[in-house]
Tab-separated table of C-alpha atoms and ligand atoms in Angstrom:
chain	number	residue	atom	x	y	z
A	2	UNK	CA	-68.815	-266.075	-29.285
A	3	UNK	CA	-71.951	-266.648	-31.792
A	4	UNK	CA	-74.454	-268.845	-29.948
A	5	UNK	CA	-74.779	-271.751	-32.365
A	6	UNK	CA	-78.502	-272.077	-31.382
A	7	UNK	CA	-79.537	-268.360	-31.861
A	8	UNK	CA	-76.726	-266.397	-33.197
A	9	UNK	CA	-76.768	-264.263	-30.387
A	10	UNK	CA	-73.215	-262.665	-29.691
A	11	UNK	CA	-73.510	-262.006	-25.837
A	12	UNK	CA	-72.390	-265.266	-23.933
A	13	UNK	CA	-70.835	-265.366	-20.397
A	14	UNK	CA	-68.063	-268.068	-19.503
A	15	UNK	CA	-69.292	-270.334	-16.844
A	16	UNK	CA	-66.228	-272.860	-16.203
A	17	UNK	CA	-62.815	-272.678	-17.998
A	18	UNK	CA	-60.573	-275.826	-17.714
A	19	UNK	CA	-57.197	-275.903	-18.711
A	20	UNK	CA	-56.058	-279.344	-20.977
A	21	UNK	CA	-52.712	-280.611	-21.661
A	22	UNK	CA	-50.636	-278.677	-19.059
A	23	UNK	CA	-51.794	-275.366	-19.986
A	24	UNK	CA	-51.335	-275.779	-23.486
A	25	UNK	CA	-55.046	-275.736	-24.051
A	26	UNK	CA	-58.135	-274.540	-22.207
A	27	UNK	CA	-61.971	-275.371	-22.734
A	28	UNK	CA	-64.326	-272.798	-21.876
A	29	UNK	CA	-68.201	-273.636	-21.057
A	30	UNK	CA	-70.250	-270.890	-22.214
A	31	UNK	CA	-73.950	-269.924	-21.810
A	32	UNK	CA	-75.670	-267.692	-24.169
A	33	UNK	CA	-77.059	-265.025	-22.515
A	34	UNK	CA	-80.288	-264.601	-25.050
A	35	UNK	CA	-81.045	-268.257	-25.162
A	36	UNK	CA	-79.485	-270.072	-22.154
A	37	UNK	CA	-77.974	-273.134	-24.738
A	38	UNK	CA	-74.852	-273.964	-23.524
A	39	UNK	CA	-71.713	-274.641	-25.585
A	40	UNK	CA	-68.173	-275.247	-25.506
A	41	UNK	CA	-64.693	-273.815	-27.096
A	42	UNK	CA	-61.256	-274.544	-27.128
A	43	UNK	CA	-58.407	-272.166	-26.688
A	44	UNK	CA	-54.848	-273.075	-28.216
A	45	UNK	CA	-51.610	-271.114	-28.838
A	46	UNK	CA	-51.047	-270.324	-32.662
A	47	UNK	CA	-47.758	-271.970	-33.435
A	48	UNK	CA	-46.909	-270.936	-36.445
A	49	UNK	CA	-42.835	-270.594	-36.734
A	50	UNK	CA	-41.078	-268.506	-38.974
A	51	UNK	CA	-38.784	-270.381	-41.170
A	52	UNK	CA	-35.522	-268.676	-42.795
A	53	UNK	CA	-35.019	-270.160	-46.490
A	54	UNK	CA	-30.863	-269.906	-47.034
A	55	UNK	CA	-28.924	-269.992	-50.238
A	56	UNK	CA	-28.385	-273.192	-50.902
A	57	UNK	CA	-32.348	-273.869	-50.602
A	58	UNK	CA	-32.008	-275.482	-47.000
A	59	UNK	CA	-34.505	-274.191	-43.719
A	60	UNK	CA	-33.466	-273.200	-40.358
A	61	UNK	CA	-35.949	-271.704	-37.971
A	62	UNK	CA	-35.852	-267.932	-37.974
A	63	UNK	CA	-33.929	-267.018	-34.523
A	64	UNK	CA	-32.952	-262.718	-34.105
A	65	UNK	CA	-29.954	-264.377	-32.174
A	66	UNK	CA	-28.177	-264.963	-34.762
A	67	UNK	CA	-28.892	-261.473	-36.509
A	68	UNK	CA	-27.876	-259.881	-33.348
A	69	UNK	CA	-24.475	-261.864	-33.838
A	70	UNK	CA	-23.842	-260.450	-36.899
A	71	UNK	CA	-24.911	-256.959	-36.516
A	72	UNK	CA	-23.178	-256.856	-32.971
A	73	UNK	CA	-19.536	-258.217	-35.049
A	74	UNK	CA	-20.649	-255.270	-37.805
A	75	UNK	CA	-20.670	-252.698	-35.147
A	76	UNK	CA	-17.498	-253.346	-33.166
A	77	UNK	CA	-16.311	-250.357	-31.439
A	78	UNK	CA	-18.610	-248.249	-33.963
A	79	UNK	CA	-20.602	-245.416	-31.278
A	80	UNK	CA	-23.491	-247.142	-31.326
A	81	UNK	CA	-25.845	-247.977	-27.642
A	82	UNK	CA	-26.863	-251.111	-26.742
A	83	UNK	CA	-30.723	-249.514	-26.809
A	84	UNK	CA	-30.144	-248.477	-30.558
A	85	UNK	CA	-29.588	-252.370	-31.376
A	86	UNK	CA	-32.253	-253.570	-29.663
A	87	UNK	CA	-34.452	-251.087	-31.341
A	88	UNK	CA	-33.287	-252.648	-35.042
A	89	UNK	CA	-33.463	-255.900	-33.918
A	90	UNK	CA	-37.183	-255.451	-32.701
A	91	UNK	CA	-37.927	-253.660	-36.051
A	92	UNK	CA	-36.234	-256.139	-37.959
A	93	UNK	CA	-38.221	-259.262	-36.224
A	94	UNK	CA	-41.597	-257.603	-36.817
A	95	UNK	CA	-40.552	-256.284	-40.707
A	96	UNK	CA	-39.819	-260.481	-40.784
A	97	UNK	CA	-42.760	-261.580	-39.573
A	98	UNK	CA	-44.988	-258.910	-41.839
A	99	UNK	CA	-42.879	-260.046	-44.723
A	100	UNK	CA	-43.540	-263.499	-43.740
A	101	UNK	CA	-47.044	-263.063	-43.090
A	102	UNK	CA	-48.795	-266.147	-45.355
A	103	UNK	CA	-45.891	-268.434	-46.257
A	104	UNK	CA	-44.253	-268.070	-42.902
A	105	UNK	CA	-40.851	-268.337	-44.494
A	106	UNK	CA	-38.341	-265.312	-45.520
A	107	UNK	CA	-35.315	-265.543	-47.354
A	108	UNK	CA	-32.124	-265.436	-45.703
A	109	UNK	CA	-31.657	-263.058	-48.961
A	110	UNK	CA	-34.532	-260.637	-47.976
A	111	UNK	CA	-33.100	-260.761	-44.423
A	112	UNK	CA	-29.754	-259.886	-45.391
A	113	UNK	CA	-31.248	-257.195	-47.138
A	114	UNK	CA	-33.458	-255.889	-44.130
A	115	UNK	CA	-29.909	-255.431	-42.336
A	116	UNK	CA	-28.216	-253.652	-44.344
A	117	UNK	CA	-31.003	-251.041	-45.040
A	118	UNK	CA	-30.712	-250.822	-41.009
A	119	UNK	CA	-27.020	-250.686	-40.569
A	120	UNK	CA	-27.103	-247.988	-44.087
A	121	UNK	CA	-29.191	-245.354	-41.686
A	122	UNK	CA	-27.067	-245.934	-38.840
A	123	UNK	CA	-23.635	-246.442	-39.310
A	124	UNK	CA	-21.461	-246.446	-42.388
A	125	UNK	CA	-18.728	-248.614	-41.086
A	126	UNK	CA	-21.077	-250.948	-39.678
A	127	UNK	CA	-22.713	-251.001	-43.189
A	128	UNK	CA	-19.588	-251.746	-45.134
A	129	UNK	CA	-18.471	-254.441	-42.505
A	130	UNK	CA	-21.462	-256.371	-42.582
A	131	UNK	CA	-21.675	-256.089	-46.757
A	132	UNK	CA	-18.597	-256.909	-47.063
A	133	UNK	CA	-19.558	-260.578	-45.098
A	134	UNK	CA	-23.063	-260.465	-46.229
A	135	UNK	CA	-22.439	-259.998	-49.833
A	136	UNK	CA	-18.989	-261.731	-49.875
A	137	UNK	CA	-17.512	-259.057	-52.426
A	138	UNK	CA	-15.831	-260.911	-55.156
A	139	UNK	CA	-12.979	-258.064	-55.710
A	140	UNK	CA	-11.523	-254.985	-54.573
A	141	UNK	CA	-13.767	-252.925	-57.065
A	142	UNK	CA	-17.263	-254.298	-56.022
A	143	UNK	CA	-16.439	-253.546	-52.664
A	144	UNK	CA	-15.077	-249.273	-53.742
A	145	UNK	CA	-18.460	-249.302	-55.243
A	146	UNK	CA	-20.046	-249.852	-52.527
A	147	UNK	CA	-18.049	-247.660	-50.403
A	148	UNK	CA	-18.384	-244.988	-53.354
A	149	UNK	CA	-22.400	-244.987	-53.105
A	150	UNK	CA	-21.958	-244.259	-49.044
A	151	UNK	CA	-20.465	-240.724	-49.859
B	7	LIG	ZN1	-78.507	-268.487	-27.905
């Protein structure tokens, strides 16, 4: 860290304390140009991702619950357990990118993420999970969508 009293960047650690159970540690530092000794603080970064639904309410964003529904889409569909853990991991981090300064993603956009998944991996799995996702409101919408798979 910059030495407040020189600028230099070289320091060495010489004590670190942990605060609060863990949840924080102080460091004492000595600048190795200098000698001036200084302190800093280490936290965790909590910053949660929030999932904005419909009707305008916030739940926190948990991959549980897309696993839920992309596990129902892909019912006895030949698909490997390491295949959905693979989307789900992409689909977390496309979240969090997406999310990046608000923090908060659509349930919309995630819906959306999914099916772009499920579309590249299984066209059953697609349909079944549009056919929830997008609630289809008759038999037409949903040959549509079927009609743009082939
Ligand atoms: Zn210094």
């Amino acid at each position: 860290m910059r030495c407040p009293h020189c600028e230099t960047l070289e320091d060495k650690v010489i004590e670190s304390r942990m605060l609060a159970h863990g949840e924080s540690i102080r460091r004492r530092r000595e600048c190795l140009q200098c000698g001036y000794r200084f302190t800093s603080y280490e936290h965790i970064e909590e910053k949660q991702l929030m999932v904005i639904k419909r009707d305008g309410s916030r739940q926190l964003f948990d991959i549980k619950k897309i696993k839920h529904g992309i596990l129902r889409a892909i019912e006895k569909r030949p698909i490997s357990q390491s295949q959905i853990e693979s989307i789900l991991i992409e689909l977390e981090n496309e979240a969090r990118i997406k999310a990046l300064n608000t923090n908060e993603i659509s349930s919309t956009d995630l819906g959306e993420m999914v099916l772009k998944k499920l579309y590249t991996l299984d066209n059953v799995a697609y349909i079944r999970f549009a056919s929830v996702y997008r609630q289809f409101e008759n038999v037409e919408e949903f040959i549509k969508e079927i009609e743009k798979l082939t």
